[in-house]
Amino acid sequence: RLQCRSLMDISRGLPKTASLRLTHKTAPYQRHVSTSTQAPDKQRVVILGSGWAGYAAARTLSPSKTQRVLISPRSHFAFTPLLASTSVGTLEFRAAIEPVRRLGLDEFHQAWASNIDFKNKVIHVEANERGDVSAATNKPQTKGEKFQVKYDKLIIAVGCHSQTFGIQGVQEHAHFLRDVGDARAIRLQILQAFETAGLPTTTDEERRKLLHFVIVGGGPTGIEFAAELHDLMKDDMSRMYPELLKHCMITLYDVAPKVLPMFDSKLAAYATDAFKRQGIRVKTNHNLTGIRREGRHLMLKIKEEPEEVGASLVVWSTGLTQNPLVKQLVDTEIQGLGKLAKDPKTGGIVTNSNLEVQLRPTEGRSETRTLDDVYAIGDCISVQGIRYPATAQVASQQAVYLGKQLNSNKSYKPSKPFAFKNWGVMTYLGGWKAIHQRDADNLKGWAAWVLWRTAYQTKSMSVRNKVMIPVYWLVTWLFGREISRF
Ligand code: FAD
C-alpha cells in the first residue's frame, strides 16, 4: 500500500525543463525525442507504465536527484480497488483516478513502448493519440507518431493483460474491469439494459435475458463487482424500476470448486452464504465455453448447462496473461547478452531480489546475470525464487523500494533486498459487509466493511480524492447512486 505523498507531489510544482521534440523525416523509428535538458548530476530514469507500480515509482523518485520520464498509453493512474464502485455509480469515476501530469514530471508521453534496444539504452515508442486503451488487448486503435526515448535507468512496470483463454466471443462481447473506461462502459450497459427491458414492446422472456448480469471469475474483483451490482439493484433500481425487479438476476460462474481461493475456507464460505442470502447465484465448477450476440442480448454456452443462457452483460475476471511487450522482450535475443530470464509459469520477467532484470544463463555458464540499469516491478515480474501475488500492495511496495534505492545512490547498490510486507486481503460482499484476512487474523461483517472503506479512503493518492471519496459516499447514501446515461 502506498504512502501518501500528495502534498509533497503538489509542492514539486511544474516541470523545471520543457520536453523538446526534434523530428526528422527518415525511417519511422528514426524520429526521436531528445532528452529534456539534462542536469549533469541527474540520472534520466524512464518508467514504462502508470499503474500501481509505475505511478508509485514516479512519486517516490526524487525530482532533485533524478530526471523523471514516464511513458504510458493512459494519462492517469487508476485506483483499481474502487473501480467496481464506480461501475455502478456508488462513486464517481474521477474519485478513482489521478492525472499523471499532476506529478510534475520532467517528461510524460502518452504512448506505448513497442520495443527496447537495451544495447543502446533506447526505447521505441508509439504515441496513443486518440487516448484509447482496451484493457483486454491494450492495443492502440490508431497508431500514432513513432519516436525514441533515451534512458540512463529504465523501470519496466507495464503490468499484465486480462486472460481470456482464447474462449470464443469473450474478447468481443465480455467487459473487463481494468480501468475507468471499462467501468464507464459497464455502467452504461447496465442502465441501457434496464431501459430496453422497460420498453412496452419487450417481452418478459427477453426482459429476463436483458436483466441477467453474469460475472465470470470468483476472485476478489468478480466478487466485489457482483456485490456492488447487487447494492445498485437493491437500493436504487428497486425504486426506479420496481416492475422490473422480479426479472433481475446476478450469476457468478467459476471453474474452481470454491470462490475466493486466497481466503481461508471459512471466510470463503461466509462470502458464499452472504451471496446466497442476497439472491446472487454462485455457480462453481462451471465452464463458460463461448459467448455470441443474439439481437439485443448475449447467449452464453456453459458446459454444465443443458441450454444456452441469455444475459445482457458479462464481466470477465478470470486472471492475467503477459503484456505483449513483456512477451516480446523475454523472447528476443539481445545482441551479445542473450535473452531476458523468463518465469516458466507466468512468462513474466525475472528479477533478482534487488528488482534488477536478470538474463538467462548462456552456454558454459550456469548462473543468471544482471542486465545493467534495467529494473522491473509489479504484475509483469516474478522475483527470483518468490512469486508474489499480483496485487497493488506488492506493486506499490516494490516501486517505493526501487525509487528509494535509486534516490540514494547512482550506482544502485541496495543495502538490503526487497521484502514484501503483507497487509492482508479484503473483499466487499455487499450490504455493508466485507471480509478481511491477515495472517491468522480474520474479520468479517460490518467491522470488516468499515476497515475496507477506511483503508481505501486513506490509501487513495491525492488529498483531492481523500476528500472527495467520503463526500461521494455520503451523497450516494443520502440521494442514491448516479444512474444517468451520459
Ligand atoms: P497496472 O496497474 O496494470 O499498470 C500497468 C501500466 O502499464 C498501465 O498504465 C498501462 O497502461 C501501462 N502499459 C501497458 N503496456 C504498456 C506499454 N507497452 N508501454 C508503456 N506502458 C504500458 N490489488 C490489491 O492489492 N488490492 C485490491 O483491492 C485490488 N483490487 C483490484 C480491483 C480491480 C478491479 C483490479 C483490476 C485489480 C485489483 N488489484 C488489487 C490488483 C492491482 O490493481 C494490480 O495488481 C496492480 O494494478 C498491478 O500494478 P502494475 O503497475 O504492475 O500494473
PDB file of N, CA, C and O in Angstrom, residues 364-419:
ATOM      1  N   GLY A 364      27.766 -22.796 -21.245  1.00  0.00           N
ATOM      2  CA  GLY A 364      29.007 -22.846 -20.484  1.00  0.00           C
ATOM      3  C   GLY A 364      28.949 -22.078 -19.173  1.00  0.00           C
ATOM      4  O   GLY A 364      29.861 -22.144 -18.367  1.00  0.00           O
ATOM      5  N   ARG A 365      27.871 -21.287 -18.957  1.00  0.00           N
ATOM      6  CA  ARG A 365      27.747 -20.547 -17.679  1.00  0.00           C
ATOM      7  C   ARG A 365      26.358 -20.823 -17.112  1.00  0.00           C
ATOM      8  O   ARG A 365      25.346 -20.571 -17.759  1.00  0.00           O
ATOM      9  N   SER A 366      26.313 -21.377 -15.922  1.00  0.00           N
ATOM     10  CA  SER A 366      25.017 -21.823 -15.388  1.00  0.00           C
ATOM     11  C   SER A 366      24.286 -20.714 -14.606  1.00  0.00           C
ATOM     12  O   SER A 366      23.098 -20.793 -14.396  1.00  0.00           O
ATOM     13  N   GLU A 367      25.019 -19.676 -14.228  1.00  0.00           N
ATOM     14  CA  GLU A 367      24.372 -18.662 -13.378  1.00  0.00           C
ATOM     15  C   GLU A 367      23.695 -17.565 -14.217  1.00  0.00           C
ATOM     16  O   GLU A 367      24.115 -17.283 -15.345  1.00  0.00           O
ATOM     17  N   THR A 368      22.604 -16.989 -13.654  1.00  0.00           N
ATOM     18  CA  THR A 368      21.951 -15.865 -14.330  1.00  0.00           C
ATOM     19  C   THR A 368      22.800 -14.613 -14.108  1.00  0.00           C
ATOM     20  O   THR A 368      23.566 -14.526 -13.142  1.00  0.00           O
ATOM     21  N   ARG A 369      22.649 -13.647 -15.038  1.00  0.00           N
ATOM     22  CA  ARG A 369      23.387 -12.383 -14.908  1.00  0.00           C
ATOM     23  C   ARG A 369      22.402 -11.233 -14.871  1.00  0.00           C
ATOM     24  O   ARG A 369      21.245 -11.386 -15.235  1.00  0.00           O
ATOM     25  N   THR A 370      22.898 -10.073 -14.479  1.00  0.00           N
ATOM     26  CA  THR A 370      22.023  -8.899 -14.363  1.00  0.00           C
ATOM     27  C   THR A 370      22.164  -8.014 -15.596  1.00  0.00           C
ATOM     28  O   THR A 370      23.273  -7.800 -16.083  1.00  0.00           O
ATOM     29  N   LEU A 371      21.024  -7.520 -16.101  1.00  0.00           N
ATOM     30  CA  LEU A 371      21.052  -6.568 -17.215  1.00  0.00           C
ATOM     31  C   LEU A 371      21.231  -5.173 -16.603  1.00  0.00           C
ATOM     32  O   LEU A 371      20.360  -4.707 -15.855  1.00  0.00           O
ATOM     33  N   ASP A 372      22.347  -4.530 -16.934  1.00  0.00           N
ATOM     34  CA  ASP A 372      22.690  -3.273 -16.258  1.00  0.00           C
ATOM     35  C   ASP A 372      21.612  -2.200 -16.432  1.00  0.00           C
ATOM     36  O   ASP A 372      21.084  -2.003 -17.527  1.00  0.00           O
ATOM     37  N   ASP A 373      21.304  -1.523 -15.352  1.00  0.00           N
ATOM     38  CA  ASP A 373      20.440  -0.330 -15.352  1.00  0.00           C
ATOM     39  C   ASP A 373      18.994  -0.582 -15.774  1.00  0.00           C
ATOM     40  O   ASP A 373      18.290   0.352 -16.160  1.00  0.00           O
ATOM     41  N   VAL A 374      18.561  -1.840 -15.734  1.00  0.00           N
ATOM     42  CA  VAL A 374      17.159  -2.133 -16.086  1.00  0.00           C
ATOM     43  C   VAL A 374      16.506  -2.847 -14.908  1.00  0.00           C
ATOM     44  O   VAL A 374      17.008  -3.866 -14.411  1.00  0.00           O
ATOM     45  N   TYR A 375      15.377  -2.314 -14.471  1.00  0.00           N
ATOM     46  CA  TYR A 375      14.649  -2.839 -13.307  1.00  0.00           C
ATOM     47  C   TYR A 375      13.218  -3.125 -13.741  1.00  0.00           C
ATOM     48  O   TYR A 375      12.719  -2.529 -14.697  1.00  0.00           O
ATOM     49  N   ALA A 376      12.552  -4.031 -13.041  1.00  0.00           N
ATOM     50  CA  ALA A 376      11.151  -4.295 -13.383  1.00  0.00           C
ATOM     51  C   ALA A 376      10.380  -4.525 -12.087  1.00  0.00           C
ATOM     52  O   ALA A 376      10.909  -5.072 -11.108  1.00  0.00           O
ATOM     53  N   ILE A 377       9.127  -4.068 -12.081  1.00  0.00           N
ATOM     54  CA  ILE A 377       8.295  -4.130 -10.869  1.00  0.00           C
ATOM     55  C   ILE A 377       6.831  -4.389 -11.238  1.00  0.00           C
ATOM     56  O   ILE A 377       6.417  -4.178 -12.371  1.00  0.00           O
ATOM     57  N   GLY A 378       6.067  -4.880 -10.250  1.00  0.00           N
ATOM     58  CA  GLY A 378       4.618  -5.022 -10.422  1.00  0.00           C
ATOM     59  C   GLY A 378       4.204  -6.380 -10.972  1.00  0.00           C
ATOM     60  O   GLY A 378       4.933  -7.364 -10.882  1.00  0.00           O
ATOM     61  N   ASP A 379       3.013  -6.394 -11.586  1.00  0.00           N
ATOM     62  CA  ASP A 379       2.417  -7.648 -12.054  1.00  0.00           C
ATOM     63  C   ASP A 379       3.225  -8.346 -13.143  1.00  0.00           C
ATOM     64  O   ASP A 379       3.059  -9.548 -13.360  1.00  0.00           O
ATOM     65  N   CYS A 380       4.075  -7.602 -13.867  1.00  0.00           N
ATOM     66  CA  CYS A 380       4.757  -8.208 -15.016  1.00  0.00           C
ATOM     67  C   CYS A 380       6.021  -8.968 -14.635  1.00  0.00           C
ATOM     68  O   CYS A 380       6.737  -9.444 -15.505  1.00  0.00           O
ATOM     69  N   ILE A 381       6.314  -9.106 -13.341  1.00  0.00           N
ATOM     70  CA  ILE A 381       7.582  -9.782 -12.972  1.00  0.00           C
ATOM     71  C   ILE A 381       7.346 -10.919 -11.974  1.00  0.00           C
ATOM     72  O   ILE A 381       6.290 -11.027 -11.362  1.00  0.00           O
ATOM     73  N   SER A 382       8.381 -11.737 -11.852  1.00  0.00           N
ATOM     74  CA  SER A 382       8.467 -12.563 -10.656  1.00  0.00           C
ATOM     75  C   SER A 382       9.878 -12.388 -10.105  1.00  0.00           C
ATOM     76  O   SER A 382      10.839 -12.259 -10.875  1.00  0.00           O
ATOM     77  N   VAL A 383       9.961 -12.291  -8.794  1.00  0.00           N
ATOM     78  CA  VAL A 383      11.253 -12.038  -8.152  1.00  0.00           C
ATOM     79  C   VAL A 383      11.881 -13.412  -7.899  1.00  0.00           C
ATOM     80  O   VAL A 383      11.245 -14.267  -7.305  1.00  0.00           O
ATOM     81  N   GLN A 384      13.078 -13.572  -8.416  1.00  0.00           N
ATOM     82  CA  GLN A 384      13.744 -14.874  -8.397  1.00  0.00           C
ATOM     83  C   GLN A 384      13.417 -15.698  -7.130  1.00  0.00           C
ATOM     84  O   GLN A 384      13.669 -15.267  -6.017  1.00  0.00           O
ATOM     85  N   GLY A 385      12.847 -16.840  -7.336  1.00  0.00           N
ATOM     86  CA  GLY A 385      12.562 -17.731  -6.206  1.00  0.00           C
ATOM     87  C   GLY A 385      11.252 -17.437  -5.499  1.00  0.00           C
ATOM     88  O   GLY A 385      10.677 -18.290  -4.851  1.00  0.00           O
ATOM     89  N   ILE A 386      10.742 -16.227  -5.613  1.00  0.00           N
ATOM     90  CA  ILE A 386       9.496 -15.896  -4.905  1.00  0.00           C
ATOM     91  C   ILE A 386       8.475 -15.365  -5.913  1.00  0.00           C
ATOM     92  O   ILE A 386       8.763 -14.412  -6.640  1.00  0.00           O
ATOM     93  N   ARG A 387       7.279 -15.986  -5.959  1.00  0.00           N
ATOM     94  CA  ARG A 387       6.221 -15.464  -6.840  1.00  0.00           C
ATOM     95  C   ARG A 387       5.198 -14.738  -5.957  1.00  0.00           C
ATOM     96  O   ARG A 387       4.363 -15.355  -5.318  1.00  0.00           O
ATOM     97  N   TYR A 388       5.337 -13.432  -5.906  1.00  0.00           N
ATOM     98  CA  TYR A 388       4.410 -12.636  -5.086  1.00  0.00           C
ATOM     99  C   TYR A 388       3.049 -12.578  -5.750  1.00  0.00           C
ATOM    100  O   TYR A 388       2.950 -12.687  -6.976  1.00  0.00           O
ATOM    101  N   PRO A 389       1.962 -12.377  -4.959  1.00  0.00           N
ATOM    102  CA  PRO A 389       0.654 -12.232  -5.592  1.00  0.00           C
ATOM    103  C   PRO A 389       0.605 -10.981  -6.463  1.00  0.00           C
ATOM    104  O   PRO A 389       1.297 -10.001  -6.181  1.00  0.00           O
ATOM    105  N   ALA A 390      -0.204 -11.044  -7.541  1.00  0.00           N
ATOM    106  CA  ALA A 390      -0.331  -9.892  -8.451  1.00  0.00           C
ATOM    107  C   ALA A 390      -1.302  -8.900  -7.826  1.00  0.00           C
ATOM    108  O   ALA A 390      -2.484  -8.877  -8.134  1.00  0.00           O
ATOM    109  N   THR A 391      -0.791  -8.095  -6.906  1.00  0.00           N
ATOM    110  CA  THR A 391      -1.655  -7.133  -6.201  1.00  0.00           C
ATOM    111  C   THR A 391      -1.018  -5.745  -6.186  1.00  0.00           C
ATOM    112  O   THR A 391       0.193  -5.586  -6.374  1.00  0.00           O
ATOM    113  N   ALA A 392      -1.885  -4.765  -5.899  1.00  0.00           N
ATOM    114  CA  ALA A 392      -1.431  -3.382  -5.792  1.00  0.00           C
ATOM    115  C   ALA A 392      -0.430  -3.238  -4.642  1.00  0.00           C
ATOM    116  O   ALA A 392       0.524  -2.451  -4.726  1.00  0.00           O
ATOM    117  N   GLN A 393      -0.679  -4.005  -3.583  1.00  0.00           N
ATOM    118  CA  GLN A 393       0.229  -3.953  -2.422  1.00  0.00           C
ATOM    119  C   GLN A 393       1.660  -4.257  -2.825  1.00  0.00           C
ATOM    120  O   GLN A 393       2.589  -3.539  -2.484  1.00  0.00           O
ATOM    121  N   VAL A 394       1.826  -5.375  -3.554  1.00  0.00           N
ATOM    122  CA  VAL A 394       3.169  -5.804  -3.959  1.00  0.00           C
ATOM    123  C   VAL A 394       3.754  -4.770  -4.921  1.00  0.00           C
ATOM    124  O   VAL A 394       4.884  -4.312  -4.745  1.00  0.00           O
ATOM    125  N   ALA A 395       2.956  -4.383  -5.935  1.00  0.00           N
ATOM    126  CA  ALA A 395       3.446  -3.461  -6.968  1.00  0.00           C
ATOM    127  C   ALA A 395       3.927  -2.145  -6.342  1.00  0.00           C
ATOM    128  O   ALA A 395       5.013  -1.654  -6.656  1.00  0.00           O
ATOM    129  N   SER A 396       3.116  -1.589  -5.428  1.00  0.00           N
ATOM    130  CA  SER A 396       3.485  -0.280  -4.890  1.00  0.00           C
ATOM    131  C   SER A 396       4.660  -0.391  -3.918  1.00  0.00           C
ATOM    132  O   SER A 396       5.517   0.497  -3.878  1.00  0.00           O
ATOM    133  N   GLN A 397       4.724  -1.490  -3.175  1.00  0.00           N
ATOM    134  CA  GLN A 397       5.878  -1.645  -2.264  1.00  0.00           C
ATOM    135  C   GLN A 397       7.184  -1.812  -3.051  1.00  0.00           C
ATOM    136  O   GLN A 397       8.224  -1.282  -2.675  1.00  0.00           O
ATOM    137  N   GLN A 398       7.111  -2.555  -4.155  1.00  0.00           N
ATOM    138  CA  GLN A 398       8.312  -2.708  -4.989  1.00  0.00           C
ATOM    139  C   GLN A 398       8.727  -1.357  -5.557  1.00  0.00           C
ATOM    140  O   GLN A 398       9.916  -1.026  -5.606  1.00  0.00           O
ATOM    141  N   ALA A 399       7.725  -0.549  -5.970  1.00  0.00           N
ATOM    142  CA  ALA A 399       8.010   0.769  -6.543  1.00  0.00           C
ATOM    143  C   ALA A 399       8.688   1.678  -5.522  1.00  0.00           C
ATOM    144  O   ALA A 399       9.657   2.371  -5.840  1.00  0.00           O
ATOM    145  N   VAL A 400       8.183   1.652  -4.298  1.00  0.00           N
ATOM    146  CA  VAL A 400       8.749   2.523  -3.262  1.00  0.00           C
ATOM    147  C   VAL A 400      10.177   2.078  -2.920  1.00  0.00           C
ATOM    148  O   VAL A 400      11.097   2.894  -2.801  1.00  0.00           O
ATOM    149  N   TYR A 401      10.372   0.761  -2.816  1.00  0.00           N
ATOM    150  CA  TYR A 401      11.719   0.220  -2.549  1.00  0.00           C
ATOM    151  C   TYR A 401      12.692   0.683  -3.636  1.00  0.00           C
ATOM    152  O   TYR A 401      13.743   1.250  -3.353  1.00  0.00           O
ATOM    153  N   LEU A 402      12.299   0.460  -4.905  1.00  0.00           N
ATOM    154  CA  LEU A 402      13.191   0.783  -6.019  1.00  0.00           C
ATOM    155  C   LEU A 402      13.451   2.293  -6.105  1.00  0.00           C
ATOM    156  O   LEU A 402      14.595   2.726  -6.274  1.00  0.00           O
ATOM    157  N   GLY A 403      12.373   3.076  -5.954  1.00  0.00           N
ATOM    158  CA  GLY A 403      12.518   4.539  -6.019  1.00  0.00           C
ATOM    159  C   GLY A 403      13.498   5.032  -4.965  1.00  0.00           C
ATOM    160  O   GLY A 403      14.377   5.854  -5.250  1.00  0.00           O
ATOM    161  N   LYS A 404      13.382   4.509  -3.754  1.00  0.00           N
ATOM    162  CA  LYS A 404      14.280   4.961  -2.668  1.00  0.00           C
ATOM    163  C   LYS A 404      15.717   4.562  -2.960  1.00  0.00           C
ATOM    164  O   LYS A 404      16.645   5.335  -2.699  1.00  0.00           O
ATOM    165  N   GLN A 405      15.919   3.349  -3.477  1.00  0.00           N
ATOM    166  CA  GLN A 405      17.280   2.912  -3.787  1.00  0.00           C
ATOM    167  C   GLN A 405      17.895   3.791  -4.871  1.00  0.00           C
ATOM    168  O   GLN A 405      19.059   4.164  -4.787  1.00  0.00           O
ATOM    169  N   LEU A 406      17.086   4.118  -5.890  1.00  0.00           N
ATOM    170  CA  LEU A 406      17.614   4.953  -6.973  1.00  0.00           C
ATOM    171  C   LEU A 406      17.887   6.376  -6.498  1.00  0.00           C
ATOM    172  O   LEU A 406      18.811   7.033  -6.977  1.00  0.00           O
ATOM    173  N   ASN A 407      17.103   6.844  -5.532  1.00  0.00           N
ATOM    174  CA  ASN A 407      17.345   8.175  -4.964  1.00  0.00           C
ATOM    175  C   ASN A 407      18.648   8.203  -4.184  1.00  0.00           C
ATOM    176  O   ASN A 407      19.366   9.200  -4.174  1.00  0.00           O
ATOM    177  N   SER A 408      18.942   7.066  -3.493  1.00  0.00           N
ATOM    178  CA  SER A 408      20.039   7.119  -2.524  1.00  0.00           C
ATOM    179  C   SER A 408      21.415   6.931  -3.158  1.00  0.00           C
ATOM    180  O   SER A 408      22.383   7.460  -2.658  1.00  0.00           O
ATOM    181  N   ASN A 409      21.525   6.166  -4.244  1.00  0.00           N
ATOM    182  CA  ASN A 409      22.843   6.079  -4.875  1.00  0.00           C
ATOM    183  C   ASN A 409      22.762   5.843  -6.372  1.00  0.00           C
ATOM    184  O   ASN A 409      21.942   5.062  -6.840  1.00  0.00           O
ATOM    185  N   LYS A 410      23.604   6.533  -7.100  1.00  0.00           N
ATOM    186  CA  LYS A 410      23.607   6.460  -8.561  1.00  0.00           C
ATOM    187  C   LYS A 410      24.007   5.081  -9.066  1.00  0.00           C
ATOM    188  O   LYS A 410      23.538   4.603 -10.083  1.00  0.00           O
ATOM    189  N   SER A 411      24.906   4.430  -8.337  1.00  0.00           N
ATOM    190  CA  SER A 411      25.444   3.164  -8.840  1.00  0.00           C
ATOM    191  C   SER A 411      24.550   1.968  -8.474  1.00  0.00           C
ATOM    192  O   SER A 411      24.808   0.853  -8.874  1.00  0.00           O
ATOM    193  N   TYR A 412      23.475   2.218  -7.760  1.00  0.00           N
ATOM    194  CA  TYR A 412      22.489   1.200  -7.369  1.00  0.00           C
ATOM    195  C   TYR A 412      23.141  -0.001  -6.673  1.00  0.00           C
ATOM    196  O   TYR A 412      23.404  -1.049  -7.294  1.00  0.00           O
ATOM    197  N   LYS A 413      23.371   0.205  -5.376  1.00  0.00           N
ATOM    198  CA  LYS A 413      23.887  -0.904  -4.565  1.00  0.00           C
ATOM    199  C   LYS A 413      23.017  -1.004  -3.325  1.00  0.00           C
ATOM    200  O   LYS A 413      23.364  -0.488  -2.264  1.00  0.00           O
ATOM    201  N   PRO A 414      21.833  -1.673  -3.438  1.00  0.00           N
ATOM    202  CA  PRO A 414      20.918  -1.708  -2.299  1.00  0.00           C
ATOM    203  C   PRO A 414      21.552  -2.393  -1.090  1.00  0.00           C
ATOM    204  O   PRO A 414      22.256  -3.407  -1.238  1.00  0.00           O
ATOM    205  N   SER A 415      21.318  -1.804   0.077  1.00  0.00           N
ATOM    206  CA  SER A 415      21.890  -2.384   1.289  1.00  0.00           C
ATOM    207  C   SER A 415      21.113  -3.626   1.712  1.00  0.00           C
ATOM    208  O   SER A 415      21.636  -4.509   2.366  1.00  0.00           O
ATOM    209  N   LYS A 416      19.822  -3.695   1.358  1.00  0.00           N
ATOM    210  CA  LYS A 416      19.033  -4.894   1.672  1.00  0.00           C
ATOM    211  C   LYS A 416      18.071  -5.209   0.535  1.00  0.00           C
ATOM    212  O   LYS A 416      17.646  -4.301  -0.186  1.00  0.00           O
ATOM    213  N   PRO A 417      17.739  -6.504   0.375  1.00  0.00           N
ATOM    214  CA  PRO A 417      16.860  -6.861  -0.730  1.00  0.00           C
ATOM    215  C   PRO A 417      15.412  -6.441  -0.471  1.00  0.00           C
ATOM    216  O   PRO A 417      15.047  -6.119   0.667  1.00  0.00           O
ATOM    217  N   PHE A 418      14.594  -6.464  -1.520  1.00  0.00           N
ATOM    218  CA  PHE A 418      13.173  -6.132  -1.375  1.00  0.00           C
ATOM    219  C   PHE A 418      12.501  -7.166  -0.471  1.00  0.00           C
ATOM    220  O   PHE A 418      12.704  -8.370  -0.619  1.00  0.00           O
ATOM    221  N   ALA A 419      11.697  -6.678   0.489  1.00  0.00           N
ATOM    222  CA  ALA A 419      10.939  -7.590   1.370  1.00  0.00           C
ATOM    223  C   ALA A 419       9.483  -7.126   1.369  1.00  0.00           C
ATOM    224  O   ALA A 419       9.211  -5.952   1.628  1.00  0.00           O
TER     225      ALA A 419
END
